Short mmCIF file of C-alpha atoms in Angstrom, two decimals:
data_model
loop_
_atom_site.label_atom_id
_atom_site.label_comp_id
_atom_site.label_asym_id
_atom_site.label_seq_id
_atom_site.Cartn_x
_atom_site.Cartn_y
_atom_site.Cartn_z
CA MET A 1 0.00 0.00 0.00
CA ASN A 2 0.99 3.63 -0.44
CA ILE A 3 2.08 5.77 2.49
CA TRP A 4 -0.66 8.40 2.59
CA ARG A 5 0.21 11.71 4.22
CA VAL A 6 -2.76 14.02 4.76
CA PRO A 7 -1.88 17.49 3.38
CA TYR A 8 -3.94 19.38 5.97
CA PRO A 9 -3.44 19.88 9.73
CA LYS A 10 -5.51 17.66 12.02
CA PHE A 11 -7.74 20.58 13.01
CA GLY A 12 -8.75 23.27 10.58
CA ALA A 13 -9.15 27.00 11.13
CA GLY A 14 -11.80 26.83 13.83
CA PRO A 15 -15.22 25.13 13.65
CA GLY A 16 -15.73 23.79 10.16
CA LEU A 17 -19.27 22.47 9.69
CA ASP A 18 -20.13 25.23 7.22
CA ARG A 19 -17.04 24.61 5.08
CA VAL A 20 -17.55 20.83 5.14
CA ALA A 21 -21.14 21.31 4.00
CA LYS A 22 -19.93 23.65 1.23
CA ILE A 23 -17.33 21.16 0.01
CA ALA A 24 -19.86 18.32 0.12
CA ALA A 25 -22.26 20.40 -1.98
CA ARG A 26 -19.48 20.98 -4.52
CA LEU A 27 -19.05 17.19 -4.68
CA GLU A 28 -22.85 16.86 -5.09
CA ILE A 29 -23.10 14.75 -1.94
CA ASP A 30 -26.25 15.00 0.17
CA LEU A 31 -24.77 14.15 3.59
CA THR A 32 -28.20 13.93 5.22
CA ALA A 33 -29.10 11.14 2.81
CA PHE A 34 -26.83 8.89 4.89
CA GLY A 35 -28.76 9.73 8.04
CA GLU A 36 -32.02 7.86 7.56
CA GLN A 37 -30.38 4.43 7.44
CA GLY A 38 -27.08 5.47 9.01
CA VAL A 39 -25.52 5.33 12.46
CA VAL A 40 -23.20 7.75 14.27
CA ILE A 41 -21.15 6.69 17.28
CA VAL A 42 -19.71 9.15 19.80
CA GLY A 43 -17.95 8.66 23.12
CA SER A 44 -14.57 8.71 24.84
CA ASN A 45 -13.74 5.00 24.53
CA GLY A 46 -15.23 2.05 22.66
CA LYS A 47 -16.38 3.96 19.57
CA GLY A 48 -14.31 1.98 17.08
CA SER A 49 -15.23 -1.42 18.47
CA THR A 50 -18.92 -0.51 18.60
CA ALA A 51 -18.76 0.82 15.04
CA ALA A 52 -17.05 -2.33 13.73
CA LEU A 53 -19.59 -4.58 15.48
CA CYS A 54 -22.51 -2.53 14.20
CA ALA A 55 -21.23 -2.61 10.61
CA ALA A 56 -20.82 -6.38 10.82
CA LEU A 57 -24.40 -6.76 12.06
CA LEU A 58 -25.76 -4.61 9.23
CA GLN A 59 -23.74 -6.30 6.51
CA ASP A 60 -25.92 -8.01 3.94
CA VAL A 61 -25.27 -9.55 0.54
CA ARG A 62 -27.99 -7.37 -0.98
CA ALA A 63 -26.37 -3.96 -0.40
CA PRO A 64 -23.02 -2.52 0.70
CA VAL A 65 -22.38 -1.23 4.23
CA GLY A 66 -19.84 1.57 4.72
CA LEU A 67 -17.73 2.06 7.85
CA PHE A 68 -15.68 5.18 8.66
CA THR A 69 -13.43 5.02 11.73
CA SER A 70 -10.31 6.53 13.24
CA PRO A 71 -7.48 6.31 13.94
CA HIS A 72 -5.58 3.78 11.81
CA LEU A 73 -2.70 1.55 12.96
CA PHE A 74 -0.70 0.86 9.80
CA ASP A 75 -2.34 2.36 6.72
CA LEU A 76 -4.77 5.20 6.14
CA ASN A 77 -6.90 2.80 4.07
CA GLU A 78 -8.04 1.16 7.34
CA ARG A 79 -10.28 4.14 8.09
CA PHE A 80 -12.55 3.44 5.11
CA ARG A 81 -14.30 0.09 4.74
CA VAL A 82 -17.16 -1.33 2.72
CA ASP A 83 -18.42 -4.77 3.69
CA GLY A 84 -15.37 -5.35 5.85
CA GLU A 85 -12.79 -4.56 3.15
CA ASP A 86 -10.43 -1.58 3.31
CA ILE A 87 -10.56 0.91 0.46
CA SER A 88 -8.06 0.10 -2.29
CA ASP A 89 -5.20 2.46 -3.11
CA ALA A 90 -6.80 3.17 -6.49
CA ASP A 91 -10.17 4.12 -4.99
CA LEU A 92 -8.54 6.14 -2.23
CA GLN A 93 -6.51 8.08 -4.79
CA ARG A 94 -9.61 8.71 -6.90
CA HIS A 95 -11.68 10.12 -4.04
CA TRP A 96 -8.68 11.89 -2.50
CA ASP A 97 -8.24 13.81 -5.76
CA ARG A 98 -11.95 14.58 -6.06
CA VAL A 99 -12.17 15.99 -2.53
CA ALA A 100 -8.92 17.96 -2.87
CA ALA A 101 -10.22 19.50 -6.10
CA ALA A 102 -13.51 20.45 -4.43
CA ILE A 103 -11.65 22.05 -1.51
CA GLU A 104 -9.64 24.13 -3.96
CA ALA A 105 -12.71 25.05 -6.00
CA VAL A 106 -14.49 26.52 -2.97
CA GLY A 107 -11.33 28.24 -1.71
CA GLU A 108 -10.97 26.37 1.60
CA GLN A 109 -7.39 25.06 1.23
CA ALA A 110 -6.12 27.24 4.10
CA ASN A 111 -8.98 26.36 6.46
CA VAL A 112 -9.94 22.70 6.09
CA GLY A 113 -8.82 20.17 8.71
CA GLY A 114 -7.36 16.73 8.11
CA PHE A 115 -10.25 14.87 9.75
CA GLU A 116 -12.73 16.87 7.67
CA PHE A 117 -10.82 15.88 4.54
CA LEU A 118 -10.96 12.18 5.45
CA PHE A 119 -14.65 12.40 6.39
CA LEU A 120 -15.40 13.83 2.94
CA ILE A 121 -13.40 11.07 1.23
CA ALA A 122 -15.52 8.52 3.10
CA ALA A 123 -18.74 10.27 2.12
CA ASP A 124 -17.68 10.49 -1.53
CA TRP A 125 -16.71 6.80 -1.63
CA PHE A 126 -19.83 5.59 0.19
CA ALA A 127 -22.02 7.61 -2.19
CA ALA A 128 -20.20 6.16 -5.20
CA ARG A 129 -20.65 2.64 -3.83
CA ASP A 130 -24.35 3.32 -3.17
CA CYS A 131 -24.07 2.06 0.41
CA ALA A 132 -27.41 1.08 1.92
CA HIS A 133 -26.17 1.67 5.48
CA THR A 134 -23.26 3.67 6.81
CA VAL A 135 -21.61 3.67 10.24
CA TRP A 136 -19.63 6.76 11.29
CA GLU A 137 -17.26 7.13 14.23
CA ALA A 138 -16.93 10.70 15.47
CA GLY A 139 -13.46 12.20 15.66
CA ILE A 140 -13.80 14.50 18.68
CA GLY A 141 -17.00 15.34 20.48
CA GLY A 142 -20.14 15.74 18.41
CA ARG A 143 -21.32 19.36 18.36
CA LEU A 144 -18.55 20.49 15.99
CA ASP A 145 -17.66 17.14 14.45
CA PRO A 146 -18.40 16.56 10.74
CA VAL A 147 -20.52 13.50 11.60
CA ARG A 148 -23.16 15.94 12.84
CA LEU A 149 -23.88 16.76 9.19
CA ILE A 150 -25.04 13.18 8.62
CA ALA A 151 -28.14 13.96 10.72
CA ALA A 152 -28.26 10.31 11.76
CA ARG A 153 -31.58 9.09 13.11
CA ARG A 154 -29.71 6.94 15.64
CA VAL A 155 -26.64 7.90 17.66
CA ALA A 156 -24.78 5.92 20.34
CA LEU A 157 -22.85 7.39 23.28
CA THR A 158 -20.41 4.67 24.35
CA SER A 159 -18.61 6.14 27.37
CA LEU A 160 -17.32 9.30 29.03
CA ASP A 161 -13.87 10.37 30.16
CA LEU A 162 -12.12 13.70 30.71
CA GLU A 163 -10.55 14.28 27.28
CA HIS A 164 -10.09 17.24 24.95
CA THR A 165 -11.43 19.42 27.76
CA GLN A 166 -10.44 22.71 26.08
CA LEU A 167 -12.89 21.91 23.29
CA LEU A 168 -15.54 19.75 24.95
CA GLY A 169 -15.76 21.09 28.51
CA ASP A 170 -14.21 20.53 31.91
CA THR A 171 -16.75 18.06 33.30
CA LEU A 172 -18.20 14.73 32.21
CA ALA A 173 -21.62 16.38 32.04
CA GLU A 174 -20.38 19.03 29.58
CA ILE A 175 -18.58 16.39 27.52
CA ALA A 176 -21.71 14.22 27.39
CA CYS A 177 -23.82 17.11 26.11
CA ASP A 178 -21.25 18.03 23.46
CA LYS A 179 -21.08 14.48 22.16
CA LEU A 180 -24.86 14.03 22.10
CA ASP A 181 -25.15 17.17 19.99
CA ALA A 182 -24.08 15.04 17.01
CA ALA A 183 -27.73 13.92 16.94
CA PRO A 184 -30.47 15.93 15.19
CA THR A 185 -33.80 16.70 16.79
CA GLY A 186 -36.02 13.63 16.82
CA ALA A 187 -33.15 11.12 16.73
CA ARG A 188 -32.83 8.16 19.04
CA ALA A 189 -29.84 8.20 21.41
CA PHE A 190 -28.56 4.87 22.69
CA ILE A 191 -26.49 5.44 25.82
CA GLY A 192 -24.07 2.99 27.40
CA GLU A 193 -24.51 2.11 31.06
CA SER A 194 -21.01 3.36 31.85
CA CYS A 195 -22.41 6.89 31.39
CA ALA A 196 -24.91 6.39 34.22
CA SER A 197 -23.10 8.78 36.57
CA GLU A 198 -24.35 11.61 34.34
CA ARG A 199 -27.82 10.15 33.80
CA ALA A 200 -29.80 13.14 35.06
CA VAL A 201 -27.84 15.62 32.93
CA ILE A 202 -28.00 13.37 29.87
CA GLU A 203 -31.75 12.82 30.12
CA ALA A 204 -32.38 16.55 30.67
CA HIS A 205 -30.22 17.44 27.66
CA CYS A 206 -31.94 14.84 25.48
CA ALA A 207 -35.35 16.23 26.49
CA THR A 208 -34.22 19.77 25.63
CA ARG A 209 -32.85 18.61 22.26
CA GLY A 210 -35.88 16.47 21.43
CA LEU A 211 -33.92 13.21 21.54
CA ARG A 212 -35.24 9.85 22.73
CA ALA A 213 -32.80 8.47 25.31
CA ASP A 214 -32.49 4.67 25.55
CA TRP A 215 -30.12 3.23 28.16
CA VAL A 216 -28.35 0.04 27.13
CA GLY A 217 -26.77 -2.55 29.47
CA GLU A 218 -24.58 -5.55 28.65
CA SER A 219 -25.34 -7.95 25.82
CA THR A 220 -26.50 -11.47 26.55
CA LEU A 221 -24.73 -12.58 23.38
CA GLN A 222 -21.04 -13.49 23.44
CA ALA A 223 -18.88 -10.65 22.13
CA PRO A 224 -16.43 -11.69 19.38
CA LEU A 225 -13.81 -9.23 20.66
CA PRO A 226 -11.79 -9.90 23.85
CA GLY A 227 -12.42 -8.00 27.08
CA VAL A 228 -15.44 -7.83 29.37
CA HIS A 229 -16.10 -4.24 28.25
CA GLN A 230 -16.89 -5.53 24.75
CA ARG A 231 -20.19 -6.89 26.05
CA ARG A 232 -21.29 -3.29 26.58
CA ASN A 233 -20.06 -2.29 23.12
CA LEU A 234 -21.87 -5.23 21.56
CA ALA A 235 -25.10 -4.30 23.36
CA LEU A 236 -24.92 -0.80 21.87
CA ALA A 237 -24.11 -2.18 18.41
CA LEU A 238 -27.07 -4.55 18.57
CA SER A 239 -29.41 -1.78 19.69
CA LEU A 240 -28.28 0.45 16.83
CA ALA A 241 -28.46 -2.26 14.17
CA ARG A 242 -31.85 -3.51 15.35
CA ASP A 243 -33.20 0.01 15.15
CA VAL A 244 -32.28 -0.07 11.46
CA ARG A 245 -33.79 -3.47 10.73
CA GLU A 246 -34.84 -6.72 12.36
CA ILE A 247 -31.92 -8.97 13.34
CA SER A 248 -32.42 -12.24 15.19
CA ASP A 249 -29.93 -13.57 17.75
CA ALA A 250 -29.00 -16.38 15.37
CA ARG A 251 -28.32 -13.98 12.52
CA ALA A 252 -26.37 -11.70 14.84
CA ARG A 253 -24.13 -14.58 15.97
CA ALA A 254 -23.45 -15.54 12.36
CA SER A 255 -22.68 -11.94 11.36
CA LEU A 256 -20.28 -11.44 14.25
CA THR A 257 -18.31 -14.66 13.83
CA ASN A 258 -15.36 -13.15 11.95
CA THR A 259 -15.39 -9.63 13.41
CA ARG A 260 -11.91 -8.38 14.24
CA TRP A 261 -10.78 -4.96 15.40
CA PRO A 262 -7.00 -4.35 15.25
CA GLY A 263 -5.32 -2.78 18.24
CA ARG A 264 -8.05 -3.52 20.77
CA LEU A 265 -6.69 -6.28 22.99
CA GLU A 266 -5.24 -7.69 19.79
CA ARG A 267 -3.23 -10.89 20.08
CA ILE A 268 -0.14 -10.52 17.86
CA GLY A 269 1.92 -13.42 19.23
CA ASP A 270 1.29 -16.78 20.89
CA ASP A 271 4.71 -17.97 22.10
CA PRO A 272 4.85 -16.02 24.30
CA LEU A 273 1.38 -14.50 24.28
CA ILE A 274 1.66 -10.84 23.19
CA VAL A 275 -1.37 -8.56 23.39
CA ILE A 276 -1.49 -4.89 22.35
CA ASP A 277 -4.09 -2.23 23.07
CA VAL A 278 -4.43 1.35 21.79
CA GLY A 279 -6.49 2.77 24.67
CA HIS A 280 -5.31 6.29 25.52
CA THR A 281 -7.44 7.53 28.42
CA PRO A 282 -7.28 6.31 32.05
CA ALA A 283 -10.69 4.64 31.77
CA GLY A 284 -9.76 3.10 28.44
CA VAL A 285 -6.47 1.61 29.63
CA ARG A 286 -8.08 0.42 32.86
CA ALA A 287 -10.71 -1.49 30.88
CA ALA A 288 -7.99 -2.90 28.62
CA ARG A 289 -5.87 -4.02 31.59
CA ASP A 290 -8.89 -5.76 33.10
CA GLY A 291 -9.56 -7.37 29.72
CA PHE A 292 -5.97 -8.58 29.51
CA ALA A 293 -6.22 -10.01 33.03
CA SER A 294 -9.20 -12.08 31.86
CA ILE A 295 -7.00 -13.57 29.12
CA ALA A 296 -3.72 -14.16 30.98
CA GLU A 297 -1.94 -13.62 34.28
CA PRO A 298 -0.35 -10.14 34.30
CA ALA A 299 3.39 -10.56 33.74
CA VAL A 300 5.41 -8.18 31.56
CA LEU A 301 4.05 -4.73 30.71
CA VAL A 302 5.50 -2.57 27.95
CA CYS A 303 4.10 0.92 28.46
CA GLY A 304 4.40 4.50 27.37
CA ALA A 305 2.22 7.50 26.63
CA SER A 306 2.02 10.40 24.21
CA TYR A 307 3.52 13.62 25.49
CA ASP A 308 0.17 15.42 25.05
CA LYS A 309 -1.70 12.99 27.33
CA ASP A 310 -1.97 12.79 31.11
CA ALA A 311 0.77 10.19 31.42
CA ARG A 312 0.64 10.03 35.22
CA ASP A 313 -2.98 8.86 35.34
CA LEU A 314 -2.54 6.55 32.33
CA ILE A 315 0.43 4.73 33.81
CA ALA A 316 -1.17 4.61 37.26
CA ALA A 317 -4.16 2.86 35.69
CA LEU A 318 -1.95 0.38 33.81
CA SER A 319 0.84 -0.61 36.18
CA PRO A 320 -0.73 -2.55 39.08
CA GLY A 321 -0.29 -6.31 38.97
CA PHE A 322 2.72 -6.54 36.65
CA SER A 323 6.01 -7.97 37.92
CA THR A 324 8.09 -6.36 35.15
CA ILE A 325 7.39 -2.98 33.55
CA ILE A 326 9.37 -1.81 30.52
CA CYS A 327 9.03 1.88 29.73
CA ALA A 328 9.53 3.19 26.19
CA ALA A 329 8.88 6.26 24.06
CA ALA A 330 7.18 5.83 20.71
CA HIS A 331 8.83 7.44 17.70
CA HIS A 332 5.60 9.40 17.23
CA LYS A 333 4.90 11.78 20.13
CA GLY A 334 6.34 9.53 22.84
CA ALA A 335 6.75 10.98 26.35
CA PRO A 336 10.24 10.51 27.90
CA PRO A 337 10.62 6.94 29.22
CA VAL A 338 12.31 8.20 32.40
CA GLU A 339 9.11 10.11 33.18
CA ILE A 340 7.01 7.03 32.45
CA ALA A 341 9.27 4.93 34.70
CA GLY A 342 8.73 7.33 37.60
CA TYR A 343 4.96 7.06 37.27
CA ALA A 344 5.16 3.26 36.99
CA GLN A 345 7.34 2.96 40.09
CA ALA A 346 4.92 5.13 42.07
CA ALA A 347 1.98 2.98 41.00
CA ASN A 348 3.69 -0.39 41.47
CA ALA A 349 6.60 -0.22 43.91
CA ASP A 350 7.20 -3.99 43.77
CA ALA A 351 7.70 -4.17 40.01
CA GLU A 352 11.03 -4.39 38.22
CA ILE A 353 11.20 -1.14 36.22
CA ILE A 354 13.27 -1.08 33.02
CA ILE A 355 13.87 1.87 30.70
CA ALA A 356 14.17 0.96 27.01
CA ASP A 357 16.09 2.97 24.43
CA SER A 358 13.38 2.51 21.80
CA VAL A 359 10.24 0.51 21.08
CA ALA A 360 12.41 -2.07 19.29
CA ASP A 361 14.57 -2.32 22.41
CA ALA A 362 11.43 -2.63 24.55
CA ARG A 363 10.29 -5.58 22.44
CA ARG A 364 13.69 -7.27 22.76
CA LEU A 365 13.71 -6.77 26.53
CA ALA A 366 10.11 -7.96 26.89
CA LEU A 367 10.84 -11.18 25.01
CA SER A 368 13.91 -11.83 27.15
CA LYS A 369 12.00 -11.19 30.38
CA ALA A 370 8.85 -13.08 29.48
CA ARG A 371 10.23 -16.62 29.79
CA GLY A 372 6.94 -18.01 28.60
CA ARG A 373 4.84 -15.43 30.43
CA ALA A 374 2.45 -13.05 28.68
CA ILE A 375 3.41 -9.58 27.41
CA PHE A 376 0.97 -6.65 27.39
CA VAL A 377 1.73 -3.53 25.35
CA ALA A 378 -0.40 -0.51 26.23
CA GLY A 379 -0.57 3.19 27.02
CA GLY A 380 -1.40 4.70 23.65
CA LEU A 381 -1.98 4.29 19.94
CA PHE A 382 1.54 5.09 18.76
CA LEU A 383 3.31 2.72 21.16
CA ALA A 384 1.00 -0.17 20.29
CA ALA A 385 1.13 0.50 16.54
CA GLU A 386 4.93 0.77 16.49
CA PHE A 387 5.39 -2.37 18.60
CA ARG A 388 3.07 -4.23 16.22
CA ALA A 389 4.98 -2.90 13.21
CA ILE A 390 8.34 -4.01 14.62
CA HIS A 391 6.92 -7.41 15.55
CA LEU A 392 5.79 -7.86 11.95
CA GLY A 393 9.11 -6.69 10.50
CA ARG A 394 8.06 -3.19 9.48
CA ASP A 395 9.91 0.08 10.14
CA PRO A 396 7.82 2.07 12.66
CA ALA A 397 9.20 5.34 11.25
CA SER A 398 7.30 4.56 8.04
CA LEU A 399 3.94 4.78 9.80
CA ALA A 400 2.12 8.00 8.88
CA PHE A 401 -0.20 9.64 11.38
CA PHE A 402 -1.53 13.18 11.76
#
């Protein structure tokens, strides 16, 4: 595959719903046409897994189902899927060029954001493929996110954590309201039980916005993805998909059989067992650690964090229970490993703490320390993606992110 490098900054020049709508009109895309049979998923953690599960449930031989997610681990193509298959380089190039030309035609080159650009590529491709259903994962929040333009009749709120507070608000209540604002008046909002601490605020906001709030617990079906938290994600996915059309338990089980979601408690090695996870908030990494503990006895942890995250809380959530902790900085945005080591030592005074020179060195040390025990790699997207790349013989410096 090509190495795709988005030619726009991650965030554009301020709120961009008007410019995204203008570019879509230039492309002759009616974004609201996706909304009647489409699904939007917002939340702090679990969005990608819920989106992947929902798309699998909606997949049908009679009509294509589009899935737009973020971030990617290896290749930008991963963000765009139809019926479980990543977009080809040829199709990505075609729609990339179309959207870039539309941006230039309306004079928004200096203002558009990278996520907006990718959202428009997805919309252009899904329209060209005549997708019957589309599933959209929000980038950040909901009020100012391009997915709001879909006007989806059903929106899921997966979870809440203190993230992107400068944009979304300083409290979980403010963040919940921002995310739910991805839904248009009259839509149905499916809300995960993990958001129950803000139930009163959420229900009041939904009433003000004219949204129907449905609270969703854990699924009685077996989730195809590892981790106890995936039962909650599956319950939301089932609720969303069944609001689109009737799906029996038997059909759901068959649809979910081969569902995979890279980077979420993903097993990349068996001898020893190596599991990676891309969670990047304290709640997300805590759920991942608990999920890992349900798979194997905690043994060797390879951890790190991005320098723009709250590394102290992330590492404190990860470290308990591991006998050996190897601290590393990812090539992309990695926080200093000495800093990570200090947080790990404070959270787990009994652990052997090792500082690695690189992610490749962390992998070598982890394999030497494992002695048949399991290895868990967690703390952020970039660390997990680079470890996976090295494990598969790929240069982590070749990975292209925002």
